[in-house]
XYZ file of C-alpha atoms in Angstrom:
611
model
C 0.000 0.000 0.000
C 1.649 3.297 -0.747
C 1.972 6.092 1.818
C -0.872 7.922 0.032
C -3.332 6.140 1.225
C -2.336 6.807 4.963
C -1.911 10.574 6.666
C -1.886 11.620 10.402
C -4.314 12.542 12.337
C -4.054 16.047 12.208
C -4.101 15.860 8.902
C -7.053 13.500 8.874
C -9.086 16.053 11.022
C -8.255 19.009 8.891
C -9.475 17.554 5.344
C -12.914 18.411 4.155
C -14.118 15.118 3.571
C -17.322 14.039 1.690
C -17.928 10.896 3.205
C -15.886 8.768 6.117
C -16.380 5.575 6.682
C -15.740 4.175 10.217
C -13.834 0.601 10.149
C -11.410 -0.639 7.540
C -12.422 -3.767 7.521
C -14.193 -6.212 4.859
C -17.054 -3.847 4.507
C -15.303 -0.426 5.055
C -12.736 -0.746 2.468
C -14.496 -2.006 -0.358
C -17.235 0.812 -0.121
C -14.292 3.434 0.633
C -12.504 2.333 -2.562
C -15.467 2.462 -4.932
C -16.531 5.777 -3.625
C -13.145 6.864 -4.484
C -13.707 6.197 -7.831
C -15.477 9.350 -8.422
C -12.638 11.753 -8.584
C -14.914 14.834 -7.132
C -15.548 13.035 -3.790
C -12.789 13.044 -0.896
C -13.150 9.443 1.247
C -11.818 9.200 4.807
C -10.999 6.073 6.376
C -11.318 5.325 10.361
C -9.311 2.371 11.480
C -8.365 1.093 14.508
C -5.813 -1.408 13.337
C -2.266 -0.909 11.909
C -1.857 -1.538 8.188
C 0.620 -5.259 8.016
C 1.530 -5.398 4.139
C 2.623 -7.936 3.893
C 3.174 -9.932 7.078
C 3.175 -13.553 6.833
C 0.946 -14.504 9.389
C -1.405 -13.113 7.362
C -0.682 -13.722 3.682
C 0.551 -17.209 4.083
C -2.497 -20.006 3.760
C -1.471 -22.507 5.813
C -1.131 -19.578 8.501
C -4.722 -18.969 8.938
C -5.681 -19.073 12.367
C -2.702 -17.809 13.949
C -3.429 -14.054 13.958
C -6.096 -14.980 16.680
C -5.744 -13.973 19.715
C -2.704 -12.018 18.810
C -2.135 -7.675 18.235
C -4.315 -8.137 15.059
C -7.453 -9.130 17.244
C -9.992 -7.306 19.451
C -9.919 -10.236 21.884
C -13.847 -9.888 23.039
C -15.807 -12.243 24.522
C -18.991 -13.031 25.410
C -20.913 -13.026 29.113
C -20.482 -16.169 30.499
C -23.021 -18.239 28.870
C -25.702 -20.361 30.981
C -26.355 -22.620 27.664
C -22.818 -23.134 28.027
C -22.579 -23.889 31.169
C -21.468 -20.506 32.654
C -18.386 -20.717 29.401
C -17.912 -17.195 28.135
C -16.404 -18.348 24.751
C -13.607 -15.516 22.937
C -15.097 -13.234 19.686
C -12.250 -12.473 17.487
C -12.209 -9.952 15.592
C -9.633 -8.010 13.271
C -8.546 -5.077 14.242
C -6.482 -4.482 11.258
C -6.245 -3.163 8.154
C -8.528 -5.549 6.438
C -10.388 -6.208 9.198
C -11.857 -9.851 9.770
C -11.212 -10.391 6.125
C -7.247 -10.585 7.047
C -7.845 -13.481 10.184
C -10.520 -15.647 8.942
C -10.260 -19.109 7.399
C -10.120 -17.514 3.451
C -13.824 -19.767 3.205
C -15.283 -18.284 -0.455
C -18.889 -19.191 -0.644
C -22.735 -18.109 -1.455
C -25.510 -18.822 0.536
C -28.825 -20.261 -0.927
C -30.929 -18.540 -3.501
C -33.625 -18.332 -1.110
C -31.530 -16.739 2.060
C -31.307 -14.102 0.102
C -34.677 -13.712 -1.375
C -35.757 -14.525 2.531
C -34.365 -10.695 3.074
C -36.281 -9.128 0.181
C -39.427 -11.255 1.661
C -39.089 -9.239 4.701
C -39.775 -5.620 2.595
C -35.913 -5.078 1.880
C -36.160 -4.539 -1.778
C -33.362 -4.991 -3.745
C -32.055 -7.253 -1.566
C -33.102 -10.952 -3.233
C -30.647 -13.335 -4.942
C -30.819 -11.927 -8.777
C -30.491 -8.524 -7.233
C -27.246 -9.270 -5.466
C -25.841 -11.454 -7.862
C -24.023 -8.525 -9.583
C -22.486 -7.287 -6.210
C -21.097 -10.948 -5.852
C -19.737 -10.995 -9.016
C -17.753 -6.891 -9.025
C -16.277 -8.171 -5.751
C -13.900 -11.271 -7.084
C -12.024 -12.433 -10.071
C -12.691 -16.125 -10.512
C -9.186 -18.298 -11.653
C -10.315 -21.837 -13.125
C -7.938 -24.711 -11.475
C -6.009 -26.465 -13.712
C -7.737 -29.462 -15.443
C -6.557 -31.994 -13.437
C -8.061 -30.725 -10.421
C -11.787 -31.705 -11.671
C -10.657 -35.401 -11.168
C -8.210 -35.473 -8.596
C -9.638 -32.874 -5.921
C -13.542 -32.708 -7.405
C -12.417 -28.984 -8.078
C -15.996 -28.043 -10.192
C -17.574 -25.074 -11.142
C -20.440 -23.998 -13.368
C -18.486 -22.478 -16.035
C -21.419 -20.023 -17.257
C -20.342 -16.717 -16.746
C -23.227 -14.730 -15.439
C -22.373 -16.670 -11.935
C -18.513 -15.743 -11.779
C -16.830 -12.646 -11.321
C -13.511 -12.372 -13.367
C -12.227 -8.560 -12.882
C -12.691 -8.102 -8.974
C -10.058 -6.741 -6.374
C -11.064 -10.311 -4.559
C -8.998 -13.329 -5.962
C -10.697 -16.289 -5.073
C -8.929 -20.074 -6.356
C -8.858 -23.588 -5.373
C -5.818 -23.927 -3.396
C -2.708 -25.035 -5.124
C -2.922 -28.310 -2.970
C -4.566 -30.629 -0.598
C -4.861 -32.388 2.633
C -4.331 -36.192 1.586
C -8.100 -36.825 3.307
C -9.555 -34.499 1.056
C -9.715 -37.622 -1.735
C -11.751 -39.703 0.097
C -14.374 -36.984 1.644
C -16.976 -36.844 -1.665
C -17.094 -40.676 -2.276
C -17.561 -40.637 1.612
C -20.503 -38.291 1.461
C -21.867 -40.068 -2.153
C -21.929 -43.296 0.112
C -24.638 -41.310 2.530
C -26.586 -40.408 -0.626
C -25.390 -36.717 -0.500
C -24.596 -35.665 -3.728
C -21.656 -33.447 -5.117
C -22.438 -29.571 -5.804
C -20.394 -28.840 -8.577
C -22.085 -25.294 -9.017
C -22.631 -24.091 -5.250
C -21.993 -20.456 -6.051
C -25.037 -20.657 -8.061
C -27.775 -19.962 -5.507
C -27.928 -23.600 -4.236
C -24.696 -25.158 -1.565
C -26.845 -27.645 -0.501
C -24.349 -31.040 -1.298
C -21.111 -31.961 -0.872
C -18.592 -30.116 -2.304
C -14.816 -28.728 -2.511
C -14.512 -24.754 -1.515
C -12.625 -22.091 -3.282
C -10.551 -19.789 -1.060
C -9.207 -16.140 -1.157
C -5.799 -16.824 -2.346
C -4.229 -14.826 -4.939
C -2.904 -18.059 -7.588
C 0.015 -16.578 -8.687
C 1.262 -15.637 -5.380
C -0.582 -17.836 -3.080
C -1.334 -15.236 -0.768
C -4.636 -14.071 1.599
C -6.277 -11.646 -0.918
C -8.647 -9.645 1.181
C -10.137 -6.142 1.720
C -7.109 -4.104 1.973
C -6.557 -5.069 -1.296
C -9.264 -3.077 -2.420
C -6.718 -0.348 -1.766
C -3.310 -0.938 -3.170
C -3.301 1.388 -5.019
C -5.477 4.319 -3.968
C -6.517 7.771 -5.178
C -5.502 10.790 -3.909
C -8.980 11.299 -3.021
C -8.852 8.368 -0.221
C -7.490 9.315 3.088
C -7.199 6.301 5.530
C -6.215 7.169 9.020
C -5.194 3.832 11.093
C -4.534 3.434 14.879
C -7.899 5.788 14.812
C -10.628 4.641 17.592
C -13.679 6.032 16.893
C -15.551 7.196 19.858
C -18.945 8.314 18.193
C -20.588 9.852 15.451
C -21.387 13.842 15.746
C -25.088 14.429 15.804
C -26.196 18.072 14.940
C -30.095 19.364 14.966
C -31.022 22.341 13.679
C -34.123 23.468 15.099
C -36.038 22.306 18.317
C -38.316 19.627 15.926
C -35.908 19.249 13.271
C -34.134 15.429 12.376
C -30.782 15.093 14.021
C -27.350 14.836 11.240
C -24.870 13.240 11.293
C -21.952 15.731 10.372
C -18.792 14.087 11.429
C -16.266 11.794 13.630
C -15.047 12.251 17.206
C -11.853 9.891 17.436
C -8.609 8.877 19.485
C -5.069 8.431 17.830
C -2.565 7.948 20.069
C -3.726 9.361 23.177
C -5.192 12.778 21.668
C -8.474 13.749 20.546
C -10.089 14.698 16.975
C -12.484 15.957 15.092
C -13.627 14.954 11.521
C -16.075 16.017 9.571
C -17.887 15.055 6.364
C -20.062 17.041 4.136
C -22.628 14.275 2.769
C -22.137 11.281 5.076
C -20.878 9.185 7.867
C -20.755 5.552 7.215
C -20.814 2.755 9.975
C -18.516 0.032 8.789
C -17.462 -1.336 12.356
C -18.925 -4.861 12.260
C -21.691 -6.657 14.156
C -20.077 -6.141 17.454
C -19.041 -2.315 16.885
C -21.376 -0.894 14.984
C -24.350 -1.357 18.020
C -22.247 0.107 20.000
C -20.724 3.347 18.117
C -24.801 3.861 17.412
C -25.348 3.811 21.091
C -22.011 5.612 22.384
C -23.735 8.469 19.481
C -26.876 8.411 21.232
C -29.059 5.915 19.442
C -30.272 3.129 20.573
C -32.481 1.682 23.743
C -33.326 4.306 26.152
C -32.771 2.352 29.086
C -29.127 1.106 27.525
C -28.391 4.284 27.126
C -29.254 5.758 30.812
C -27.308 3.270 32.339
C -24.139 3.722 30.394
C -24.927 7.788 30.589
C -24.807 8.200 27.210
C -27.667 11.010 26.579
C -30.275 10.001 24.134
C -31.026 11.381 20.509
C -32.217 8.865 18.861
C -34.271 5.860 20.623
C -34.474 2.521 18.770
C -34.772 -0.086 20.589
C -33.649 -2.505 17.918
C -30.213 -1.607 18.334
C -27.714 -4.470 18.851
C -30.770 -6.522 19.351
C -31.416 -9.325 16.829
C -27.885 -11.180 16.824
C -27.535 -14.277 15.224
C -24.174 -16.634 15.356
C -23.622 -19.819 13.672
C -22.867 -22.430 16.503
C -19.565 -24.609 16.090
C -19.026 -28.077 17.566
C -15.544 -29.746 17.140
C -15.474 -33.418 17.022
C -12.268 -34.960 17.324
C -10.896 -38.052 15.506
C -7.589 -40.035 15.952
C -6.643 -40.550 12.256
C -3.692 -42.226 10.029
C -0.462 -41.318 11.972
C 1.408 -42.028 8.516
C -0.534 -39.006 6.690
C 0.997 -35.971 5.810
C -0.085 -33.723 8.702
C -0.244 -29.874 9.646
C 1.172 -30.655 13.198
C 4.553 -31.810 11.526
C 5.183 -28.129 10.565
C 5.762 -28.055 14.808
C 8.666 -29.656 13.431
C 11.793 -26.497 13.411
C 12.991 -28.435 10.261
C 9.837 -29.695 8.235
C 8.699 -25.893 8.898
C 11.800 -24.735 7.402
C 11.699 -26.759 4.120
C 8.124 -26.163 3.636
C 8.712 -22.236 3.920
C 11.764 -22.337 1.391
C 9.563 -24.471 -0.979
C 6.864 -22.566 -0.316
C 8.921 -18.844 -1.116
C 10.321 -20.718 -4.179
C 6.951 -22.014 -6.551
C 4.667 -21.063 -3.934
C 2.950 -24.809 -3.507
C 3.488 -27.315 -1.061
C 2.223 -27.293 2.341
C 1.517 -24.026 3.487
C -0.720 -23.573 0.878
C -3.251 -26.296 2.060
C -6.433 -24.973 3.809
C -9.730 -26.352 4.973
C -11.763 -27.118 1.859
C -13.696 -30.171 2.696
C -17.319 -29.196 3.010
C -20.926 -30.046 2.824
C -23.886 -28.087 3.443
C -27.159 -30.532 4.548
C -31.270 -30.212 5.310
C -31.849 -31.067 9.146
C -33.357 -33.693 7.782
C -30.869 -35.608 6.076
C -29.461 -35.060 9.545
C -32.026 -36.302 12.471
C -34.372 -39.392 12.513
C -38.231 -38.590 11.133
C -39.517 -38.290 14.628
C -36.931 -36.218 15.499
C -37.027 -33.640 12.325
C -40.955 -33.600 12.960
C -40.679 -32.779 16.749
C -38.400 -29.973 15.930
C -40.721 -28.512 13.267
C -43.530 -28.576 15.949
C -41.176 -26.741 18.148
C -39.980 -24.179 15.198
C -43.919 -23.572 14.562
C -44.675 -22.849 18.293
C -41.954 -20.100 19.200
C -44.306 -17.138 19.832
C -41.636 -14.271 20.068
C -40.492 -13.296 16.770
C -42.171 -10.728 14.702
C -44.600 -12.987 11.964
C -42.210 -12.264 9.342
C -39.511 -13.804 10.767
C -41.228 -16.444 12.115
C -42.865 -17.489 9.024
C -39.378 -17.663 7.060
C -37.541 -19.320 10.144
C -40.283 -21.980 10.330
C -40.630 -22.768 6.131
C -36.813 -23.326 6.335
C -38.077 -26.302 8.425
C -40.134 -27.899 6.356
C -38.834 -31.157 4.541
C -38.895 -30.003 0.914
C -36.445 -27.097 1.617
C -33.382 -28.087 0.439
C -31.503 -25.943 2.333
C -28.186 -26.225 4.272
C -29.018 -25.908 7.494
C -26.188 -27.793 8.703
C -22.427 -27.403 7.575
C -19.621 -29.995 7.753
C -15.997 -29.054 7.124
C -13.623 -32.471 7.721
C -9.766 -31.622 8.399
C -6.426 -32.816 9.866
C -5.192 -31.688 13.089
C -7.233 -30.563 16.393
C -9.429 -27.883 15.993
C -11.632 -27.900 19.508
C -9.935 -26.028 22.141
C -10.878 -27.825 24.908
C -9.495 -31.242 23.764
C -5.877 -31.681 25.519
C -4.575 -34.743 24.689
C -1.009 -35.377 26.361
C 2.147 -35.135 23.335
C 3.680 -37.953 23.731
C 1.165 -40.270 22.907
C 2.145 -40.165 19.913
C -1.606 -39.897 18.425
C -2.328 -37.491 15.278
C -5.745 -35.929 15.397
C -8.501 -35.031 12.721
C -11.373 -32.755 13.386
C -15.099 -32.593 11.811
C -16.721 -29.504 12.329
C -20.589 -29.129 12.357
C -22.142 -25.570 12.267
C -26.004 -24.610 12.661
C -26.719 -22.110 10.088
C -29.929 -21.171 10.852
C -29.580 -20.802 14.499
C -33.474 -19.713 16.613
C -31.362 -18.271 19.122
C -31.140 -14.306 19.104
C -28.667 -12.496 21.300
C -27.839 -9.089 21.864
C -25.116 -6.581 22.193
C -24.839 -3.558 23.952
C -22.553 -0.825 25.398
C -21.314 -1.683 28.939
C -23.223 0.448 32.149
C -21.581 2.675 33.773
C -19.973 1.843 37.252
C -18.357 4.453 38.473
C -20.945 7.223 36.950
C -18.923 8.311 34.118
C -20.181 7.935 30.343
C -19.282 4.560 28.678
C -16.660 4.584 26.181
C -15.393 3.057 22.384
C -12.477 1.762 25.092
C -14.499 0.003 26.505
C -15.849 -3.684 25.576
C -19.352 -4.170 24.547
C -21.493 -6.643 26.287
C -21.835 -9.608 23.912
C -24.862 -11.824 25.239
C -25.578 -14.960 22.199
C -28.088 -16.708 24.373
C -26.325 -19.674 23.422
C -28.996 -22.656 23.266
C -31.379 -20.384 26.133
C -34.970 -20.705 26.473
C -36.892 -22.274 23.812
C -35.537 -21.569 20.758
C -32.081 -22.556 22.349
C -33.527 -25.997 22.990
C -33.998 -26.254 19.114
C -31.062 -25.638 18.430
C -29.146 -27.678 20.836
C -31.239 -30.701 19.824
C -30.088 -29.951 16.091
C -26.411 -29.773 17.537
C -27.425 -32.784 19.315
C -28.309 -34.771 15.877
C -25.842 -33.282 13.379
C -22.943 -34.685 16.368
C -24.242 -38.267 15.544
C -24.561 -37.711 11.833
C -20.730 -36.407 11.998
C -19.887 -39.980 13.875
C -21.658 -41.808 10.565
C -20.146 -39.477 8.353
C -16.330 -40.537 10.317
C -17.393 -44.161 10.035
C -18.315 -44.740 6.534
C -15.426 -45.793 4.305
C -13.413 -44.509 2.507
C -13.332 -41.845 5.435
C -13.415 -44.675 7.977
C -10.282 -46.105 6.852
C -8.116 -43.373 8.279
C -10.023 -42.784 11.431
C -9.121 -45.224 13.974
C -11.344 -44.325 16.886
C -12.980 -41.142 18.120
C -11.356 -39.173 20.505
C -13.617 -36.046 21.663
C -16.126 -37.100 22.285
C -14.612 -40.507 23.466
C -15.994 -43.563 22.855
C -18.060 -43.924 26.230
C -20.283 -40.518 25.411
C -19.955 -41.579 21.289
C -21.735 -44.835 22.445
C -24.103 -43.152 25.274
C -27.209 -41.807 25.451
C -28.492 -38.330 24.162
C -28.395 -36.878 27.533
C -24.537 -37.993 27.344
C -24.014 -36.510 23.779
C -26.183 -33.490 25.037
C -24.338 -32.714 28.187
C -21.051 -32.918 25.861
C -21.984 -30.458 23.293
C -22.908 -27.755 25.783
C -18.900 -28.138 27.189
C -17.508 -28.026 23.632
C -19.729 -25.832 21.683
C -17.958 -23.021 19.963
C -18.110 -19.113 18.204
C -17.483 -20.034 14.156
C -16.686 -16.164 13.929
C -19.965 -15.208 11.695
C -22.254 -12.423 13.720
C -24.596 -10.710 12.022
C -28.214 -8.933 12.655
C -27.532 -5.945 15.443
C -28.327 -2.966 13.179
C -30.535 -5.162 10.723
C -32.445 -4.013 8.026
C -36.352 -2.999 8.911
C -38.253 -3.666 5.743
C -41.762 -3.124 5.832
C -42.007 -2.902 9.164
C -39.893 -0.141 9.613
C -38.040 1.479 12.565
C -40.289 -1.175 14.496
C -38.895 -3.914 12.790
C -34.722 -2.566 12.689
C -32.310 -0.165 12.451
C -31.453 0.440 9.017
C -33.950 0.958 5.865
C -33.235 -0.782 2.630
C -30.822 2.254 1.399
C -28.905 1.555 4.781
C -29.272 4.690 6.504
C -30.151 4.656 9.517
C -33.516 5.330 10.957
C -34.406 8.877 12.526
C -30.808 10.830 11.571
C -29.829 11.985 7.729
C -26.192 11.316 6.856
C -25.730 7.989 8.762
C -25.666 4.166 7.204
C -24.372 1.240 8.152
C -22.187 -1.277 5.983
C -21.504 -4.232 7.379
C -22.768 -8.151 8.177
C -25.115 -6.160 11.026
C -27.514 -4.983 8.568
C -28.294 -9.254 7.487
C -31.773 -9.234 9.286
C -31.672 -12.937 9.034
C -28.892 -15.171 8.906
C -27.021 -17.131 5.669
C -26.460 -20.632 5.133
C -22.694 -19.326 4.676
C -19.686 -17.992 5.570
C -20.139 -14.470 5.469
C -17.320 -12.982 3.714
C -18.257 -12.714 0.179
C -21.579 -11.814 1.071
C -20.061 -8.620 2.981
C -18.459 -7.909 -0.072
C -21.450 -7.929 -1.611
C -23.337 -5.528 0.854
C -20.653 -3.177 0.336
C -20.363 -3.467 -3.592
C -24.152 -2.885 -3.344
C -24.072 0.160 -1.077
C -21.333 1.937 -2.331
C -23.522 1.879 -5.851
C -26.901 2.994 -3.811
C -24.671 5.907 -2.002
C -23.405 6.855 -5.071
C -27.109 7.436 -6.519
C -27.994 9.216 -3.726
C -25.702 12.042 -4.380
């Protein structure tokens, strides 16, 4: 990234921007960029990370997962959890240059047709599959694999061209190689009667099926937001090491609609003022976005008085509606003779895999999770099970109709919709599983993730304690409501059922022939009864990283029904939207990333007509 694309703060707080945006994260950067575009505007950039181009721990595939928990990360984590028996699990987050886009697991997928459409249903127009499709596509540049792939890794893709993207900042690939499971995963899922997907970017991921990744080919590196920036105009202005501490709110007149005018934010240990002209945009994620609304003013009243923030704005949607897709980490003792990621603990197999790795760029640390399959509940959990849950699914009384009616039809057995997700890998991926070194065991993992979870959680800005105003400094409260009350029950009893489907999955050859026994959970609980299997799912459940919903779109019902409208801005103040995975007023049968990309690609066209 040149040094044009960064100034100082004073700098920062003397331009006369048009627009800033408030996180430079997956969202934040791709809108920033294409506002940029038009020469005439002047774009400010907010972000609290440091810019690390290039920095290995990010770039390098095989890497992924070791910027968490590190100086790239927010470190949150949730209230302890009563689902969870009292656990408070850890949120990462990025706080980089990049954002989330630079820690996650470089997953590249779409979610359903009818996820998407599911938004639009609600009175979001604009916001259905075929409307979105576009946004998908201006995001990424597509690189077929090499022929051989097809056959030897089950590398497909639908090679019509109205589904791919080819000139995007995004590069998005089939790794350059494999884990030595990944050849026996499909014909293990085609022995369970799930099919291969060899078009799930086309509006169905239902299926078993191989997943492309954001890795630049030709380098095999991480390509992610910051990318969007390489190279940017001398129009875009991104400040990092910049906390912002709310949005300025001006009213003219005693009746009048309150505006947002500008930025109050910290860089190192001083205190600035930005302003823009035309807009403010709230890029900050699921987790910060809530609470920069309600540091500003906006939000629940009662949230509000107790953190003595005053109030402008009340909304008591605000950081209200989250959704999370719940992870569970089975563990597997597998083929101690198989290439595996734990031999790079090895000071000398590291070192040869970096030099080949910094010579062609293959080998190793290029390998990365793709093993996947997206299932109905119903392929999952007996008849009388599936049917008791859809009893349960039609009974919940507290959503608003809307939202029940779309959570319950996903329940119904003619959706084919992936309400479960599998991802099989080597090495140990649950953190609570210890086993001791030297026994010499090496360890695969299959990870099962609810996608439509009935939970809904919240997140707020902390109350005060010692009577002075809550700050950006400060943590939010994040509160999942992990399997609590009665829509928790449904989805622990899903958990529940996809944990046993995993153990069939584990013991059906091919797969079966490199799995010797299970390992977590052990045999004992594996062979149990469902109160067993239930009691060990609430220790091991997990965060799979994917928020969304706090500042969620209203559709026809309006500031009743949300925070934002279906132009984004934000209800009751002019000049304010929000860009970002918190505006999803339901939740995807997918990893999120691409379909951030797509928000922003979206918005940044809707701000632009708004001008």
């Amino acid at each position: 990234m040149t040094t044009a694309s960064t100034t100082d703060a004073e700098q920062f707080a003397a331009t006369n921007f048009d627009f800033i945006i408030i996180g430079g994260g997956t969202a934040g950067l791709a809108v920033a960029s294409r506002l940029a575009e038009n020469p005439a505007l002047t774009v400010g950039v907010l972000e609290a990370g440091v810019k690390a181009i290039p920095n290995d721990e990010i770039d390098i595939p095989a890497y992924s997962g070791r910027p968490l928990g590190g100086p790239f990360d927010w470190h949150f984590q949730t209230t302890p959890q009563p689902g969870l028996g009292g656990r408070q699990l850890p949120w990462n987050r990025g706080k980089v240059l990049g954002g989330s886009s630079a820690l996650n697991f470089m997953t590249w997928n779409r979610a359903s047709k009818e996820d998407y459409d599911a938004w639009e249903q609600l009175g979001n127009n604009g916001w259905g599959w075929q409307s979105l499709l576009p946004y998908f596509k201006k995001a990424e540049a597509f690189h077929p694999p090499p022929p051989e792939f097809k056959d030897n890794h089950q590398a497909s893709y639908n090679e019509r061209s109205e589904f791919l993207g080819e000139k995007g900042p995004i590069h998005v690939a089939y790794s350059r190689d494999f884990s030595p499971s990944h050849s026996l995963w499909h014909a293990t899922l085609n022995q369970l009667e799930i099919e291969s997907n060899p078009a799930h970017l086309n509006g169905s991921n239902t299926g078993v099926w191989t997943t492309i990744v954001t890795v630049n080919p030709d380098t095999s590196t991480r390509s992610y937001s910051a990318h969007y920036c390489l190279t940017p105009p001398s129009n875009l202005r991104i400040l990092t090491k910049a906390l912002a501490q709310e949005v300025i709110l001006e009213q003219h007149g005693t009746d009048s609609e309150w505006t947002a005018t500008g930025v109050r934010f910290t860089h190192q240990g001083h205190t600035f003022t930005a302003s823009a002209s035309r807009e403010v945009i709230l890029s900050a994620g699921s987790v910060q976005s809530p609470q920069l609304l309600e540091l500003s003013g906006i939000g629940r009243p009662d949230i509000l008085a107790a953190a003595g923030i005053p109030l402008k704005v009340a909304n008591p949607n605000v950081g209200e509606n989250l959704q999370e897709h719940i992870m569970l980490p089975q563990v597997f003792e597998v083929d101690p003779s198989l290439p595996h990621p734990d031999d790079l603990f090895n000071e000398e197999i590291a070192a040869t895999a970096y030099e080949q790795y910094l010579r062609d760029r293959t080998g190793r640390l290029t390998v990365l999770p793709c093993s996947m399959a997206y299932l109905p509940v119903s392929n999952v959990a007996p008849e009388p099970i599936f049917h008791r849950l859809a009893s349960k699914s039609q009974a919940l009384t507290t959503y608003s109709p809307d939202h029940k009616s779309i959570q319950a039809d996903r329940f119904t057995r003619d959706k084919n919709l992936g309400q479960v997700e599998y991802v099989f890998d080597l090495g140990n991926w649950n953190p609570t599983f210890t086993p001791d070194p030297s026994d010499g065991k090496r360890y695969c993992s299959m990870l099962q993730v609810l996608q439509y979870p009935f939970t809904r959680g919240s997140i707020h800005i902390r109350p005060s304690n010692d009577g002075s105003p809550s700050t950006a400094a400060q943590p939010p409260v994040i509160d999942p409501q992990y399997y609590a009350g009665p829509h928790g029950e449904i989805d622990l009893e899903i958990m529940v059922q996809g944990a046993r489907f995993a153990q069939k999955i584990c013991g059906t050859k091919p797969l079966a022939n490199i799995i010797p026994a299970p390992a977590s959970p052990p045999p004992s609980v594996v062979g149990g009864t469902d109160e067993e299997l239930k009691k060990w799912v609430v220790e091991n459940t997990i965060t799979d990283w994917h928020p969304v919903g706090t500042c969620s779109m209203g559709g026809r019902a309006g500031k009743e029904g949300g925070v934002v409208d279906e132009r984004l801005r934000v209800y009751g103040v002019k000049g304010l939207r929000v860009v970002d995975a918190s505006v999803m007023p339901l939740h995807i049968s997918a990893h999120l990333q691409a379909t951030v990309y797509a928000i922003a690609e979206k918005a940044a066209d809707m701000i632009l007509e708004d001008l």
